[in-house]
mmCIF file of C-alpha atoms in Angstrom:
data_model
loop_
_atom_site.group_PDB
_atom_site.id
_atom_site.type_symbol
_atom_site.label_atom_id
_atom_site.label_comp_id
_atom_site.label_asym_id
_atom_site.label_seq_id
_atom_site.Cartn_x
_atom_site.Cartn_y
_atom_site.Cartn_z
ATOM 1 C CA MET T 423 -3.908 -24.237 11.085
ATOM 2 C CA ILE T 424 -2.690 -22.706 7.809
ATOM 3 C CA GLN T 425 -3.912 -19.278 8.862
ATOM 4 C CA ASP T 426 -2.193 -19.603 12.251
ATOM 5 C CA SER T 427 1.020 -20.412 10.454
ATOM 6 C CA LYS T 428 0.564 -17.348 8.279
ATOM 7 C CA ASP T 429 0.010 -15.145 11.304
ATOM 8 C CA ARG T 430 3.206 -16.365 12.939
ATOM 9 C CA VAL T 431 5.318 -15.578 9.906
ATOM 10 C CA GLU T 432 3.773 -12.193 9.116
ATOM 11 C CA GLU T 433 6.263 -9.401 8.512
ATOM 12 C CA GLU T 434 5.760 -5.753 9.432
ATOM 13 C CA GLU T 435 3.414 -3.949 7.074
ATOM 14 C CA GLU T 436 4.510 -0.615 8.536
ATOM 15 C CA SER T 437 8.235 -0.897 7.936
ATOM 16 C CA GLY T 438 11.176 1.374 8.501
ATOM 17 C CA CYS T 439 11.591 0.518 12.185
ATOM 18 C CA ASP T 440 15.025 1.129 13.615
ATOM 19 C CA GLU T 441 15.484 -2.377 14.963
ATOM 20 C CA ASN T 442 16.108 -3.766 11.504
ATOM 21 C CA ARG T 443 18.613 -1.163 10.441
ATOM 22 C CA PRO T 444 22.160 -2.581 10.631
ATOM 23 C CA SER T 445 24.734 -0.894 12.827
ATOM 24 C CA LYS T 446 26.798 1.920 11.383
ATOM 25 C CA ILE T 447 29.874 -0.318 11.156
ATOM 26 C CA SER T 448 28.120 -3.208 9.419
ATOM 27 C CA LYS T 449 26.333 -0.827 7.054
ATOM 28 C CA THR T 450 29.615 0.802 6.052
ATOM 29 C CA SER T 451 31.187 -2.594 5.531
ATOM 30 C CA HIS T 452 28.254 -3.638 3.367
ATOM 31 C CA ASN T 453 28.549 -0.514 1.224
ATOM 32 C CA ASN T 454 32.277 -1.013 0.740
ATOM 33 C CA THR T 455 31.778 -4.613 -0.308
ATOM 34 C CA ASN T 456 28.972 -3.556 -2.602
ATOM 35 C CA SER T 457 31.105 -0.849 -4.207
ATOM 36 C CA GLU T 458 33.905 -3.302 -4.851
ATOM 37 C CA ALA T 459 31.459 -5.721 -6.463
ATOM 38 C CA MET T 460 30.082 -2.983 -8.740
ATOM 39 C CA ASN T 461 32.077 -2.539 -11.917
ATOM 40 C CA GLY T 462 30.384 -0.495 -14.620
ATOM 41 C CA LYS T 463 28.585 -3.571 -15.951
ATOM 42 C CA VAL T 464 26.512 -4.283 -12.858
ATOM 43 C CA GLN T 465 23.443 -2.065 -12.721
ATOM 44 C CA ARG T 466 21.244 -1.385 -9.722
ATOM 45 C CA TYR T 467 17.563 -0.955 -10.547
ATOM 46 C CA LEU T 468 14.843 0.590 -8.407
ATOM 47 C CA VAL T 469 11.690 -1.446 -9.012
ATOM 48 C CA ALA T 470 8.116 -0.444 -8.088
ATOM 49 C CA ILE T 471 5.602 -3.282 -7.765
ATOM 50 C CA GLU T 472 1.893 -3.662 -7.075
ATOM 51 C CA TYR T 473 0.304 -6.767 -5.642
ATOM 52 C CA ILE T 474 -2.777 -8.296 -4.073
ATOM 53 C CA GLY T 475 -1.597 -9.695 -0.753
ATOM 54 C CA THR T 476 -4.420 -12.191 -0.169
ATOM 55 C CA HIS T 477 -2.517 -15.303 -1.228
ATOM 56 C CA PHE T 478 0.922 -14.221 -0.005
ATOM 57 C CA SER T 479 2.378 -15.000 3.424
ATOM 58 C CA GLY T 480 3.741 -11.471 3.563
ATOM 59 C CA SER T 481 6.248 -9.749 1.313
ATOM 60 C CA GLN T 482 9.597 -10.903 2.716
ATOM 61 C CA GLN T 483 11.113 -14.134 1.435
ATOM 62 C CA GLN T 484 10.574 -17.226 3.603
ATOM 63 C CA PRO T 485 11.858 -20.794 3.222
ATOM 64 C CA ILE T 486 8.474 -22.488 2.766
ATOM 65 C CA HIS T 487 5.655 -19.976 2.296
ATOM 66 C CA ARG T 488 4.782 -18.091 -0.888
ATOM 67 C CA THR T 489 5.864 -14.443 -0.587
ATOM 68 C CA VAL T 490 6.002 -11.397 -2.834
ATOM 69 C CA ILE T 491 9.796 -11.148 -2.859
ATOM 70 C CA GLY T 492 10.129 -14.901 -3.361
ATOM 71 C CA VAL T 493 7.929 -14.819 -6.464
ATOM 72 C CA LEU T 494 9.697 -11.704 -7.746
ATOM 73 C CA GLN T 495 13.148 -13.225 -7.273
ATOM 74 C CA ASP T 496 12.106 -16.338 -9.197
ATOM 75 C CA ALA T 497 10.927 -14.181 -12.115
ATOM 76 C CA PHE T 498 14.142 -12.129 -12.152
ATOM 77 C CA SER T 499 16.223 -15.314 -12.014
ATOM 78 C CA LYS T 500 14.423 -16.688 -15.058
ATOM 79 C CA PHE T 501 15.066 -13.424 -16.876
ATOM 80 C CA ILE T 502 18.821 -13.190 -16.234
ATOM 81 C CA GLY T 503 19.555 -16.916 -15.879
ATOM 82 C CA GLN T 504 21.100 -16.869 -12.410
ATOM 83 C CA PRO T 505 20.019 -16.514 -8.755
ATOM 84 C CA ILE T 506 19.347 -12.982 -7.581
ATOM 85 C CA SER T 507 18.660 -11.156 -4.329
ATOM 86 C CA ILE T 508 16.061 -8.407 -3.931
ATOM 87 C CA THR T 509 15.823 -5.856 -1.115
ATOM 88 C CA SER T 510 12.455 -4.200 -0.432
ATOM 89 C CA SER T 511 11.689 -0.793 1.029
ATOM 90 C CA SER T 512 8.737 -1.897 3.145
ATOM 91 C CA ARG T 513 7.612 -5.224 4.504
ATOM 92 C CA THR T 514 3.944 -6.112 4.417
ATOM 93 C CA ASP T 515 1.952 -8.692 6.363
ATOM 94 C CA ALA T 516 0.064 -11.628 4.940
ATOM 95 C CA GLY T 517 -3.095 -10.260 3.350
ATOM 96 C CA VAL T 518 -1.827 -6.675 3.000
ATOM 97 C CA HIS T 519 -1.832 -5.200 -0.512
ATOM 98 C CA ALA T 520 0.418 -2.695 -2.282
ATOM 99 C CA LEU T 521 -0.411 -0.060 -4.865
ATOM 100 C CA SER T 522 3.312 0.668 -4.984
ATOM 101 C CA ASN T 523 5.999 -1.040 -2.957
ATOM 102 C CA VAL T 524 9.619 -0.512 -3.961
ATOM 103 C CA CYS T 525 12.717 -2.699 -4.003
ATOM 104 C CA HIS T 526 16.186 -2.667 -5.516
ATOM 105 C CA VAL T 527 18.072 -5.351 -7.408
ATOM 106 C CA ASP T 528 21.561 -5.619 -8.908
ATOM 107 C CA ILE T 529 21.854 -7.169 -12.355
ATOM 108 C CA GLU T 530 24.927 -8.072 -14.356
ATOM 109 C CA ARG T 531 23.976 -8.767 -17.952
ATOM 110 C CA ILE T 532 25.786 -11.863 -19.208
ATOM 111 C CA SER T 533 25.621 -12.957 -22.838
ATOM 112 C CA LYS T 534 23.647 -16.181 -23.296
ATOM 113 C CA ARG T 535 25.348 -16.849 -26.627
ATOM 114 C CA LYS T 536 28.842 -16.248 -25.291
ATOM 115 C CA PRO T 537 28.942 -17.307 -21.625
ATOM 116 C CA GLY T 538 31.250 -15.097 -19.614
ATOM 117 C CA GLU T 539 30.867 -12.076 -21.876
ATOM 118 C CA VAL T 540 29.480 -9.109 -19.958
ATOM 119 C CA LEU T 541 27.098 -6.889 -21.920
ATOM 120 C CA PRO T 542 25.864 -3.332 -21.307
ATOM 121 C CA PRO T 543 22.985 -3.114 -18.787
ATOM 122 C CA HIS T 544 19.398 -3.554 -19.910
ATOM 123 C CA GLU T 545 17.222 -0.498 -20.337
ATOM 124 C CA PRO T 546 14.676 -0.155 -17.472
ATOM 125 C CA ASP T 547 11.690 -0.743 -19.747
ATOM 126 C CA VAL T 548 13.251 -3.965 -21.027
ATOM 127 C CA VAL T 549 13.580 -5.182 -17.436
ATOM 128 C CA ARG T 550 9.982 -4.285 -16.650
ATOM 129 C CA ARG T 551 8.497 -6.017 -19.685
ATOM 130 C CA ALA T 552 10.721 -9.095 -19.460
ATOM 131 C CA VAL T 553 10.144 -9.773 -15.754
ATOM 132 C CA ASN T 554 6.403 -9.145 -16.109
ATOM 133 C CA HIS T 555 6.415 -11.816 -18.821
ATOM 134 C CA PHE T 556 7.727 -14.334 -16.277
ATOM 135 C CA LEU T 557 5.196 -13.079 -13.713
ATOM 136 C CA GLN T 558 2.197 -13.848 -15.931
ATOM 137 C CA ARG T 559 1.329 -17.005 -14.016
ATOM 138 C CA ASP T 560 1.620 -15.068 -10.753
ATOM 139 C CA SER T 561 -1.017 -12.556 -11.755
ATOM 140 C CA ASP T 562 -1.291 -11.083 -8.245
ATOM 141 C CA VAL T 563 2.026 -9.193 -8.564
ATOM 142 C CA THR T 564 3.179 -6.847 -11.336
ATOM 143 C CA ILE T 565 6.122 -4.506 -11.909
ATOM 144 C CA ILE T 566 4.773 -1.024 -12.606
ATOM 145 C CA ASP T 567 8.008 0.966 -12.923
ATOM 146 C CA VAL T 568 11.792 0.508 -13.141
ATOM 147 C CA ARG T 569 14.568 3.061 -12.881
ATOM 148 C CA CYS T 570 18.370 2.905 -12.941
ATOM 149 C CA VAL T 571 19.936 4.186 -9.704
ATOM 150 C CA PRO T 572 23.495 4.451 -8.335
ATOM 151 C CA SER T 573 25.051 1.357 -6.779
ATOM 152 C CA ASP T 574 24.726 2.759 -3.236
ATOM 153 C CA PHE T 575 21.036 3.663 -3.542
ATOM 154 C CA HIS T 576 19.131 1.605 -0.957
ATOM 155 C CA ALA T 577 15.386 1.117 -1.431
ATOM 156 C CA ARG T 578 14.739 1.116 2.300
ATOM 157 C CA TYR T 579 17.183 3.578 3.799
ATOM 158 C CA LYS T 580 16.732 6.191 1.052
ATOM 159 C CA ALA T 581 12.947 6.294 1.522
ATOM 160 C CA LEU T 582 11.783 9.730 2.701
ATOM 161 C CA GLU T 583 8.255 8.733 3.665
ATOM 162 C CA ARG T 584 5.653 6.016 3.277
ATOM 163 C CA THR T 585 1.926 6.392 2.722
ATOM 164 C CA TYR T 586 -0.636 3.738 3.661
ATOM 165 C CA PHE T 587 -4.323 3.617 2.826
ATOM 166 C CA TYR T 588 -6.963 1.632 4.661
ATOM 167 C CA ARG T 589 -10.364 0.887 3.080
ATOM 168 C CA LEU T 590 -13.528 0.419 5.136
ATOM 169 C CA LEU T 591 -16.878 -0.497 3.591
ATOM 170 C CA SER T 592 -19.770 0.541 5.805
ATOM 171 C CA GLY T 593 -23.291 -0.844 5.521
ATOM 172 C CA PRO T 594 -25.516 -3.763 6.548
ATOM 173 C CA GLU T 595 -25.502 -5.476 3.148
ATOM 174 C CA PRO T 596 -23.216 -8.520 2.740
ATOM 175 C CA LEU T 597 -19.866 -7.657 1.186
ATOM 176 C CA SER T 598 -19.683 -7.997 -2.579
ATOM 177 C CA THR T 599 -17.734 -10.956 -3.942
ATOM 178 C CA PHE T 600 -15.563 -8.435 -5.790
ATOM 179 C CA GLU T 601 -14.640 -6.719 -2.524
ATOM 180 C CA LYS T 602 -13.802 -9.761 -0.398
ATOM 181 C CA ASP T 603 -10.295 -9.534 1.055
ATOM 182 C CA ARG T 604 -10.001 -5.999 -0.341
ATOM 183 C CA ALA T 605 -11.539 -4.005 2.529
ATOM 184 C CA TRP T 606 -12.823 -4.228 6.105
ATOM 185 C CA HIS T 607 -16.596 -4.640 6.091
ATOM 186 C CA VAL T 608 -18.170 -2.711 8.969
ATOM 187 C CA PRO T 609 -21.950 -3.396 9.159
ATOM 188 C CA GLU T 610 -22.572 -0.342 11.352
ATOM 189 C CA GLU T 611 -22.888 3.207 10.056
ATOM 190 C CA LEU T 612 -19.645 5.147 10.518
ATOM 191 C CA ASN T 613 -19.597 8.757 11.729
ATOM 192 C CA ILE T 614 -16.914 10.225 9.491
ATOM 193 C CA ARG T 615 -16.830 13.591 11.283
ATOM 194 C CA ALA T 616 -16.096 11.932 14.622
ATOM 195 C CA MET T 617 -13.364 9.863 12.964
ATOM 196 C CA GLN T 618 -11.818 13.000 11.458
ATOM 197 C CA GLU T 619 -11.816 14.664 14.882
ATOM 198 C CA ALA T 620 -10.048 11.610 16.334
ATOM 199 C CA CYS T 621 -7.422 11.886 13.599
ATOM 200 C CA ARG T 622 -6.587 15.389 14.802
ATOM 201 C CA VAL T 623 -5.788 13.958 18.235
ATOM 202 C CA LEU T 624 -3.462 11.295 16.847
ATOM 203 C CA VAL T 625 -1.597 13.156 14.101
ATOM 204 C CA GLY T 626 1.805 14.647 14.935
ATOM 205 C CA HIS T 627 4.775 13.715 17.128
ATOM 206 C CA HIS T 628 3.826 11.283 19.916
ATOM 207 C CA ASP T 629 4.801 8.281 21.957
ATOM 208 C CA PHE T 630 2.770 5.658 20.082
ATOM 209 C CA SER T 631 3.281 2.813 22.560
ATOM 210 C CA SER T 632 -0.487 2.254 22.574
ATOM 211 C CA PHE T 633 -0.324 1.653 18.821
ATOM 212 C CA ARG T 634 2.659 -0.661 18.786
ATOM 213 C CA ALA T 635 2.177 -4.426 18.606
ATOM 214 C CA SER T 636 3.924 -6.565 21.195
ATOM 215 C CA GLY T 637 6.259 -8.052 18.566
ATOM 216 C CA CYS T 638 7.778 -4.668 17.701
ATOM 217 C CA GLN T 639 11.479 -4.418 18.515
ATOM 218 C CA ALA T 640 11.929 -0.729 17.691
ATOM 219 C CA LYS T 641 14.192 1.028 20.174
ATOM 220 C CA SER T 642 11.789 3.948 20.532
ATOM 221 C CA PRO T 643 7.979 4.214 20.285
ATOM 222 C CA ILE T 644 8.300 7.894 19.337
ATOM 223 C CA ARG T 645 7.084 8.569 15.810
ATOM 224 C CA THR T 646 5.920 11.575 13.807
ATOM 225 C CA LEU T 647 2.669 10.972 11.987
ATOM 226 C CA ASP T 648 2.754 13.618 9.248
ATOM 227 C CA GLU T 649 -0.746 12.863 8.018
ATOM 228 C CA LEU T 650 -3.720 10.959 9.369
ATOM 229 C CA GLY T 651 -7.099 11.530 7.786
ATOM 230 C CA VAL T 652 -10.287 9.846 6.648
ATOM 231 C CA CYS T 653 -12.465 10.663 3.657
ATOM 232 C CA GLU T 654 -15.365 9.118 1.764
ATOM 233 C CA VAL T 655 -14.776 8.008 -1.809
ATOM 234 C CA ILE T 656 -16.591 6.146 -4.568
ATOM 235 C CA PRO T 657 -16.266 2.367 -4.072
ATOM 236 C CA SER T 658 -13.651 1.005 -6.480
ATOM 237 C CA GLN T 659 -16.021 -1.524 -8.020
ATOM 238 C CA TYR T 660 -18.293 1.223 -9.286
ATOM 239 C CA PHE T 661 -20.369 1.196 -12.447
ATOM 240 C CA PRO T 662 -22.714 4.058 -13.427
ATOM 241 C CA SER T 663 -26.407 3.682 -12.616
ATOM 242 C CA VAL T 664 -29.199 4.819 -14.942
ATOM 243 C CA LYS T 665 -29.363 8.097 -12.997
ATOM 244 C CA ASP T 666 -25.581 8.577 -13.291
ATOM 245 C CA ARG T 667 -25.650 7.917 -17.038
ATOM 246 C CA GLU T 668 -28.534 10.317 -17.566
ATOM 247 C CA GLN T 669 -26.682 12.947 -15.513
ATOM 248 C CA HIS T 670 -23.514 12.419 -17.554
ATOM 249 C CA ASN T 671 -25.415 12.655 -20.854
ATOM 250 C CA LYS T 672 -27.092 15.874 -19.732
ATOM 251 C CA VAL T 673 -23.743 17.457 -18.836
ATOM 252 C CA SER T 674 -22.306 16.312 -22.200
ATOM 253 C CA ASP T 675 -25.261 17.835 -24.059
ATOM 254 C CA ASP T 676 -24.861 21.091 -22.136
ATOM 255 C CA LEU T 677 -21.166 21.232 -23.007
ATOM 256 C CA HIS T 678 -21.804 20.558 -26.707
ATOM 257 C CA GLY T 679 -24.527 23.198 -26.693
ATOM 258 C CA CYS T 680 -22.110 25.912 -25.596
ATOM 259 C CA SER T 681 -20.058 27.703 -28.254
ATOM 260 C CA SER T 682 -16.281 27.769 -27.853
ATOM 261 C CA ASN T 683 -16.340 31.503 -26.917
ATOM 262 C CA SER T 684 -19.434 31.353 -24.758
ATOM 263 C CA GLU T 685 -19.075 32.652 -21.228
ATOM 264 C CA THR T 686 -21.959 30.498 -20.010
ATOM 265 C CA ASP T 687 -20.919 28.317 -17.057
ATOM 266 C CA ILE T 688 -22.248 24.827 -16.471
ATOM 267 C CA PRO T 689 -23.966 24.837 -13.058
ATOM 268 C CA LEU T 690 -22.054 22.845 -10.477
ATOM 269 C CA SER T 691 -25.326 21.183 -9.515
ATOM 270 C CA SER T 692 -25.407 19.451 -12.911
ATOM 271 C CA LEU T 693 -22.101 17.680 -12.329
ATOM 272 C CA ALA T 694 -21.966 14.200 -10.834
ATOM 273 C CA SER T 695 -21.111 14.127 -7.152
ATOM 274 C CA ILE T 696 -19.690 11.178 -5.231
ATOM 275 C CA ASP T 697 -21.868 12.205 -2.294
ATOM 276 C CA LYS T 698 -24.912 11.071 -4.287
ATOM 277 C CA VAL T 699 -23.522 7.693 -5.276
ATOM 278 C CA THR T 700 -24.094 5.822 -2.051
ATOM 279 C CA THR T 701 -27.648 4.836 -1.187
ATOM 280 C CA LEU T 702 -28.674 2.373 1.492
ATOM 281 C CA SER T 703 -32.394 3.057 1.841
ATOM 282 C CA GLU T 704 -33.867 3.554 -1.628
ATOM 283 C CA ASP T 705 -35.117 0.641 -3.715
ATOM 284 C CA VAL T 706 -32.472 -0.087 -6.356
ATOM 285 C CA GLY T 707 -34.519 -2.727 -8.150
ATOM 286 C CA PHE T 708 -34.409 -6.490 -8.360
ATOM 287 C CA GLY T 709 -31.015 -8.088 -8.916
ATOM 288 C CA LYS T 710 -29.095 -4.926 -8.101
ATOM 289 C CA ARG T 711 -26.805 -4.473 -5.131
ATOM 290 C CA ARG T 712 -27.037 -1.566 -2.726
ATOM 291 C CA SER T 713 -23.767 0.272 -2.406
ATOM 292 C CA HIS T 714 -21.655 0.433 0.734
ATOM 293 C CA ARG T 715 -20.138 3.669 1.921
ATOM 294 C CA CYS T 716 -16.421 3.516 1.251
ATOM 295 C CA LEU T 717 -14.159 5.327 3.720
ATOM 296 C CA VAL T 718 -10.393 5.535 3.270
ATOM 297 C CA VAL T 719 -7.974 6.272 6.092
ATOM 298 C CA THR T 720 -4.649 7.782 4.969
ATOM 299 C CA ALA T 721 -1.534 7.574 7.146
ATOM 300 C CA ARG T 722 1.782 9.116 6.098
ATOM 301 C CA SER T 723 5.114 9.074 7.929
ATOM 302 C CA ARG T 724 8.797 8.398 7.384
ATOM 303 C CA ALA T 725 8.499 5.192 9.368
ATOM 304 C CA PHE T 726 5.871 3.306 11.341
ATOM 305 C CA LEU T 727 5.876 0.963 14.303
ATOM 306 C CA TYR T 728 4.870 -2.666 13.940
ATOM 307 C CA HIS T 729 1.113 -2.815 13.195
ATOM 308 C CA GLN T 730 0.766 0.889 13.964
ATOM 309 C CA VAL T 731 -1.565 1.695 11.072
ATOM 310 C CA ARG T 732 -3.918 -1.215 11.744
ATOM 311 C CA LEU T 733 -4.097 -0.334 15.459
ATOM 312 C CA LEU T 734 -4.849 3.299 14.586
ATOM 313 C CA VAL T 735 -7.621 2.225 12.222
ATOM 314 C CA GLY T 736 -9.053 -0.042 14.913
ATOM 315 C CA VAL T 737 -9.474 2.948 17.210
ATOM 316 C CA LEU T 738 -10.853 5.191 14.440
ATOM 317 C CA LYS T 739 -13.444 2.565 13.533
ATOM 318 C CA ALA T 740 -14.531 2.342 17.184
ATOM 319 C CA VAL T 741 -14.947 6.121 17.214
ATOM 320 C CA GLY T 742 -16.955 5.924 13.995
ATOM 321 C CA THR T 743 -19.379 3.382 15.449
ATOM 322 C CA GLY T 744 -19.738 5.354 18.695
ATOM 323 C CA ASN T 745 -17.987 2.794 20.894
ATOM 324 C CA LEU T 746 -15.238 5.295 21.718
ATOM 325 C CA THR T 747 -15.285 9.058 22.273
ATOM 326 C CA ILE T 748 -12.604 11.624 21.499
ATOM 327 C CA SER T 749 -11.736 11.627 25.214
ATOM 328 C CA ASP T 750 -11.229 7.865 24.986
ATOM 329 C CA VAL T 751 -8.799 8.377 22.099
ATOM 330 C CA GLU T 752 -6.784 10.844 24.179
ATOM 331 C CA ARG T 753 -6.827 8.394 27.080
ATOM 332 C CA ILE T 754 -5.588 5.523 24.882
ATOM 333 C CA LEU T 755 -2.778 7.636 23.423
ATOM 334 C CA ASN T 756 -1.660 8.791 26.874
ATOM 335 C CA ALA T 757 -1.864 5.272 28.348
ATOM 336 C CA LYS T 758 1.226 4.255 26.338
ATOM 337 C CA ASP T 759 0.033 0.657 26.517
ATOM 338 C CA VAL T 760 -1.227 -1.358 23.556
ATOM 339 C CA THR T 761 -3.744 -3.189 25.739
ATOM 340 C CA ALA T 762 -5.631 0.108 26.058
ATOM 341 C CA ALA T 763 -6.308 0.250 22.312
ATOM 342 C CA SER T 764 -9.224 -1.262 20.393
ATOM 343 C CA PRO T 765 -8.819 -4.542 18.503
ATOM 344 C CA MET T 766 -6.506 -4.216 15.524
ATOM 345 C CA ALA T 767 -8.049 -3.786 12.079
ATOM 346 C CA PRO T 768 -7.704 -6.808 9.766
ATOM 347 C CA ALA T 769 -4.939 -6.943 7.176
ATOM 348 C CA CYS T 770 -7.277 -7.135 4.171
ATOM 349 C CA GLY T 771 -8.108 -3.410 4.137
ATOM 350 C CA LEU T 772 -4.516 -2.141 4.249
ATOM 351 C CA TYR T 773 -2.666 -0.901 1.157
ATOM 352 C CA LEU T 774 0.883 0.414 0.911
ATOM 353 C CA GLY T 775 0.180 3.373 -1.336
ATOM 354 C CA GLU T 776 3.521 5.068 -1.979
ATOM 355 C CA VAL T 777 7.172 5.080 -0.975
ATOM 356 C CA LYS T 778 8.672 8.486 -1.670
ATOM 357 C CA TYR T 779 12.292 9.192 -2.695
ATOM 358 C CA ASP T 780 14.421 12.077 -3.857
ATOM 359 C CA LEU T 781 15.278 10.911 -7.378
ATOM 360 C CA SER T 782 16.232 14.344 -8.697
ATOM 361 C CA SER T 783 19.888 13.395 -8.981
#
């Protein structure tokens, strides 16, 4: 029942949809009001945060459920001593993580010794350290960066593009305790080359109706997917094996054995390679876990449709397991109907990786 409740209140993990952008008139009115409220003492900060989404009911504030923005607002309120409102760049579902989500907040620094006296704004690093102090009990969210921005800088509307990552762990072994709720465990072997070929079909400017959840209210299903790719990486919970340590020591010895003006090159074959890390068949010894193959799907665009990334990953996974062909992917894209797509990938493997801005000014 709790999980059903979470599902009903999930926000969009792939944000930036047009349906939530206010009309031109209301947006202008908001900016005017905001400008009037700003007086040289009120400072707008752009705040980058990371979080583990497992125990959050999404990022956007809700009346009852624990959310990222709700926890963040409480910490800011404790820091400045008054209620505060935070606006995020991208909304994420329950269970979705963020390596870097961004929000903005307006702070007026009031003296605690002399109530009513307005002081110069805090330095960004002071804000970061102070709010992180109040977030210590909520260890699943942390501020990683803070910057002062103009009063009309909007975390959502000024975003140039968003990058999402999706982690899949492939292999028959049970998922490690350290990886639970951090990736999608796929017991089958995944054909990465077939998945990469499917990405080439889906990348670019398309009608993505087949990759748009029924709850999406965007006016248009047309989106430009600037990047869609899949690659194999070292699993994040990786510690060097005996073979890796011996390899590293050999390379170190070779480097120390070369004089500073020697033209001798270290053979590439002596360097550690991530392709040799994963092993599913060899005997790793008692009490040691066999590694999973870790595949990461990267999706980059200015804006995404509701659940678009997770629906894309669902199709790519089906291609990787051989349940779908490249022709099937083309058929699903052209169907312009979400019922034609494969089941959506779970939230646990999705990470908001970056929200990009032009901060040159």
